[in-house]
Amino acid sequence: MKKHIITALVENNPGVLARLVGLIAGRGYNIETLNVGPTGDPTVSRMTMQVPGDNRVLEQVTKQLAKLVDVIEVTDLTSTPHFNQECLLIKLTSTQEQHEEIMSLAKRFGGNVLAAQPDAVIVQLTGDARHITDFLALLAPYKVMDFSRSGIIAMAKGGRS
Amino acid sequence: MRTGADIIIEGLLRGGVKTLFGLPGGQVLDIFDKLAKAPLEFFLARHEQGATHMADGYARATGRAGACLVTSGPGATNAVTGLATANMDGSPMVCISGQVPSPLIGNDAFQEADTAGITRAVTKHNYLVKRVEDLPRVMVEAFEIATTGKPGPVLVDVPKDIQQARCDEPFPSKMSRRGYRPDNEPDVQDIERLAKAIAAARRPMFLVGGGVVGGDASAEFAAVAIKSGVPVASTLMGLGAFPGSEPLALGMMGMHGTVAANRAASVCDLIVSVGARFDDRVTGKVSTFAPHAKKGHIDIDPSAIGKTVLVDFPVVGHVKIVLRKLLEAVEPVARPEWLAQVTDWKTNSPPTYDRASRELLPQYVIEQIAAVTHGDATIVTDVGQHQMWAAHYYPYSKPRSFITSGGLGTMGFGLPAAIGVKAARRDQPVVLVSGDGSIQMNFQELVVAVEHDLPVVVVILNNGYLGLVRQWQEMLYKEEYSGVRLGRDARHNNERIPAKVQTPGPYRPDFVKLADAHGALGLRVTGRDEVAPALDKALSCGRPAVIECMVRPTENVYPFVPPGKALGELIQGLI
């Protein structure tokens, strides 16, 4: 099943998230990632969701989201050229000598080491899903203590909003 | 400064409400306190579900938002079925619910329920009002959202402290919400494309739905159908949108559709839905629906287009505006062979029953209602076999003359809805056609009709069964009857019906006594000759009346397209 990236501008009201998520969950679809954040306008929030599903069904879901009174605009970016980015935070158990390896790996991927303690390092990395998956594959030899991904945010390329 | 309760009353009045249905409770006492002096007629329902169906019936009769008022917790949860019913059929409604005081929300307080959460999926929109300053705006928005675009129910949940709080916030003159744009201006090119497709089609047909009734576009629709010479099938919700007496009218399409409508759908080369959403009860098996046809679809709701059926000629917009433009664009085209074909089906295979039977048959009762009321009554129904017979055997000539729960199929809708209809149309006959199963779901509301002097006529087609379920068990579950027997010995519920079903013995409850106990006239009819006199008596007695008709227990609804089958695979029953 194709993963759809649905992005919506919504009123910054209580209950809006529940309305959108409820509409999707009520149809039996799983939201794989979800990101909610402020925009330049304090009354408006931006939501970005990744939902795997059949094209026709997701078209329906998008239309029904658009019907919600609290939804100002909704776009399925899947078939539009777009950028998507995600942030990863990962805490690894590491000995002093592994610190070096991890730091150079992070540097190669454009990530940052946020903290290096005697027995652990915390790495932050931003990139598209592929970039993050590749990085994680190389971390396989290390023991992961904690792990968090932000879920993707996305933006259409070119002049359209 | 006025209180939140004052604002709610003023908001209702500004919304055009003259009649309010509801039931009080601890968390709406402040509103009821103000209601006592408000210029509103209040109907005290006996169950909140009844209150919501009354408001819904009122809305369907008038086209204006029906209004109801219920308390928190169980009051609100009881209203859920009524909200869902209105939501499925696009009926405008504003429901005010009380909520526990703001500081107690989330504490499992007495009679607390997360009403906004529970009703989110069964309303067009809902609100939990957290600040009294928001109330004027919320009340304006509630009516605007309920009545514009595809209409629907809006719930406003108001905590008790907000009802008591004071503020001077004025009512906005109109709603302004950037996320709500109900008026899609139809695309002229879409309309032209559709008009060309109609002109080019050799075997076109229209499917008219509830959107034409709700959109007050019956006259515009008839003009288009007649000018273009295209035959018209109807959904259940569309009955009355196009006069049944018109030569082009084919009757209802779908699971219990007519031979003419269903055969036409099977062979047509263009089917244009006008305010109908291709519901599964209309299409039958979707992959074989109108297999030779291009599809056109006029709907105000963009999400209705392409939902179940892929559409070649979509037009999004208010049906009345679209039809006015379509009328200019369509051409009269003569299609003598096609019209001869559909007329042949219509004339030679109408819905029929054993007219020679000496038993009292339910279809005969409906025909008698039509004869006695000259087809001028508003017919309200419950849900089941009686609903389908009422759809087939009464000639609906006007929009809003057939009021039924189509989408949700809510048994128990009928009696409270009929009270709501009669409250809006006191000078016109209102006949509820119900079954012995459905009527027992909200019988308690009969007393409201008595109290308010609303002489509705309730016709119970008593067949001693949950008849439509019994029919499915007979036809689809090898006659394994289970849990469908009513009124007689409940121990028989898992036994087969004896080969020869005798006239049932003493039926429980005794509906005649029950009617009498509520202060209504109760009559029982067992023979054909008694039907018309009983109807005359009930219609002229000046008070609510219940006529219990003891009909043949095993009569089935035909035609019948078994679920999962194509419309062409209909079982015609008696031919």
mmCIF file with all atom_site columns, C-alpha atoms in Angstrom, chain A residues 10-15 18-20 22 41 43-44 56 59-60 63-64 66-73, chain B residues 120 123-127 130 141 145 150 175 177-181 301-310:
data_model
loop_
_atom_site.group_PDB
_atom_site.id
_atom_site.type_symbol
_atom_site.label_atom_id
_atom_site.label_alt_id
_atom_site.label_comp_id
_atom_site.label_asym_id
_atom_site.label_entity_id
_atom_site.label_seq_id
_atom_site.pdbx_PDB_ins_code
_atom_site.Cartn_x
_atom_site.Cartn_y
_atom_site.Cartn_z
_atom_site.occupancy
_atom_site.B_iso_or_equiv
_atom_site.pdbx_formal_charge
_atom_site.auth_seq_id
_atom_site.auth_comp_id
_atom_site.auth_asym_id
_atom_site.auth_atom_id
_atom_site.pdbx_PDB_model_num
ATOM 1  C CA . VAL A 1 10  ? -6.334  23.677 10.857  1.00 0.00 ? 10  VAL A CA 1
ATOM 2  C CA . GLU A 1 11  ? -7.865  26.040 13.387  1.00 0.00 ? 11  GLU A CA 1
ATOM 3  C CA . ASN A 1 12  ? -5.818  26.039 16.578  1.00 0.00 ? 12  ASN A CA 1
ATOM 4  C CA . ASN A 1 13  ? -8.832  24.921 18.644  1.00 0.00 ? 13  ASN A CA 1
ATOM 5  C CA . PRO A 1 14  ? -9.150  22.213 21.290  1.00 0.00 ? 14  PRO A CA 1
ATOM 6  C CA . GLY A 1 15  ? -10.474 18.993 19.830  1.00 0.00 ? 15  GLY A CA 1
ATOM 7  C CA . ALA A 1 18  ? -9.272  14.416 17.789  1.00 0.00 ? 18  ALA A CA 1
ATOM 8  C CA . ARG A 1 19  ? -11.600 15.317 14.902  1.00 0.00 ? 19  ARG A CA 1
ATOM 9  C CA . LEU A 1 20  ? -9.015  14.615 12.205  1.00 0.00 ? 20  LEU A CA 1
ATOM 10 C CA . GLY A 1 22  ? -11.073 10.214 14.642  1.00 0.00 ? 22  GLY A CA 1
ATOM 11 C CA . ASP A 1 41  ? -0.458  32.681 12.491  1.00 0.00 ? 41  ASP A CA 1
ATOM 12 C CA . THR A 1 43  ? -4.728  30.781 15.320  1.00 0.00 ? 43  THR A CA 1
ATOM 13 C CA . VAL A 1 44  ? -3.603  28.212 12.757  1.00 0.00 ? 44  VAL A CA 1
ATOM 14 C CA . ARG A 1 56  ? -9.239  6.000  -3.873  1.00 0.00 ? 56  ARG A CA 1
ATOM 15 C CA . GLU A 1 59  ? -8.883  10.609 -1.826  1.00 0.00 ? 59  GLU A CA 1
ATOM 16 C CA . GLN A 1 60  ? -12.135 10.099 0.091   1.00 0.00 ? 60  GLN A CA 1
ATOM 17 C CA . LYS A 1 63  ? -12.206 15.153 0.842   1.00 0.00 ? 63  LYS A CA 1
ATOM 18 C CA . GLN A 1 64  ? -13.850 14.332 4.137   1.00 0.00 ? 64  GLN A CA 1
ATOM 19 C CA . ALA A 1 66  ? -11.657 19.125 3.889   1.00 0.00 ? 66  ALA A CA 1
ATOM 20 C CA . LYS A 1 67  ? -15.330 19.096 4.953   1.00 0.00 ? 67  LYS A CA 1
ATOM 21 C CA . LEU A 1 68  ? -14.462 19.533 8.623   1.00 0.00 ? 68  LEU A CA 1
ATOM 22 C CA . VAL A 1 69  ? -15.316 23.038 9.783   1.00 0.00 ? 69  VAL A CA 1
ATOM 23 C CA . ASP A 1 70  ? -11.989 23.362 11.614  1.00 0.00 ? 70  ASP A CA 1
ATOM 24 C CA . VAL A 1 71  ? -9.927  22.355 8.583   1.00 0.00 ? 71  VAL A CA 1
ATOM 25 C CA . ILE A 1 72  ? -8.887  25.368 6.530   1.00 0.00 ? 72  ILE A CA 1
ATOM 26 C CA . GLU A 1 73  ? -7.006  23.526 3.806   1.00 0.00 ? 73  GLU A CA 1
ATOM 27 C CA . ARG B 2 120 ? -18.175 13.876 17.014  1.00 0.00 ? 120 ARG B CA 1
ATOM 28 C CA . THR B 2 123 ? -22.813 15.286 13.880  1.00 0.00 ? 123 THR B CA 1
ATOM 29 C CA . LYS B 2 124 ? -21.861 17.670 11.115  1.00 0.00 ? 124 LYS B CA 1
ATOM 30 C CA . HIS B 2 125 ? -20.059 19.725 13.751  1.00 0.00 ? 125 HIS B CA 1
ATOM 31 C CA . ASN B 2 126 ? -20.092 20.090 17.512  1.00 0.00 ? 126 ASN B CA 1
ATOM 32 C CA . TYR B 2 127 ? -18.900 22.439 20.227  1.00 0.00 ? 127 TYR B CA 1
ATOM 33 C CA . LYS B 2 130 ? -15.561 26.821 27.418  1.00 0.00 ? 130 LYS B CA 1
ATOM 34 C CA . GLU B 2 141 ? -22.474 29.207 13.684  1.00 0.00 ? 141 GLU B CA 1
ATOM 35 C CA . ILE B 2 145 ? -23.654 25.050 9.723   1.00 0.00 ? 145 ILE B CA 1
ATOM 36 C CA . LYS B 2 150 ? -25.311 19.532 2.992   1.00 0.00 ? 150 LYS B CA 1
ATOM 37 C CA . MET B 2 175 ? -20.761 33.486 10.488  1.00 0.00 ? 175 MET B CA 1
ATOM 38 C CA . ARG B 2 177 ? -15.105 30.723 9.346   1.00 0.00 ? 177 ARG B CA 1
ATOM 39 C CA . ARG B 2 178 ? -12.328 30.232 6.821   1.00 0.00 ? 178 ARG B CA 1
ATOM 40 C CA . GLY B 2 179 ? -12.677 26.429 7.028   1.00 0.00 ? 179 GLY B CA 1
ATOM 41 C CA . TYR B 2 180 ? -16.369 26.397 6.107   1.00 0.00 ? 180 TYR B CA 1
ATOM 42 C CA . ARG B 2 181 ? -17.226 27.132 2.497   1.00 0.00 ? 181 ARG B CA 1
ATOM 43 C CA . ASP B 2 301 ? -20.921 17.552 -1.115  1.00 0.00 ? 301 ASP B CA 1
ATOM 44 C CA . PRO B 2 302 ? -17.617 17.082 -3.001  1.00 0.00 ? 302 PRO B CA 1
ATOM 45 C CA . SER B 2 303 ? -16.841 14.016 -0.888  1.00 0.00 ? 303 SER B CA 1
ATOM 46 C CA . ALA B 2 304 ? -20.008 12.290 -2.140  1.00 0.00 ? 304 ALA B CA 1
ATOM 47 C CA . ILE B 2 305 ? -18.591 12.275 -5.675  1.00 0.00 ? 305 ILE B CA 1
ATOM 48 C CA . GLY B 2 306 ? -16.652 9.130  -6.473  1.00 0.00 ? 306 GLY B CA 1
ATOM 49 C CA . LYS B 2 307 ? -17.272 7.702  -2.995  1.00 0.00 ? 307 LYS B CA 1
ATOM 50 C CA . THR B 2 308 ? -18.788 4.411  -4.130  1.00 0.00 ? 308 THR B CA 1
ATOM 51 C CA . VAL B 2 309 ? -19.175 4.754  -7.891  1.00 0.00 ? 309 VAL B CA 1
ATOM 52 C CA . LEU B 2 310 ? -16.637 6.244  -10.274 1.00 0.00 ? 310 LEU B CA 1
#
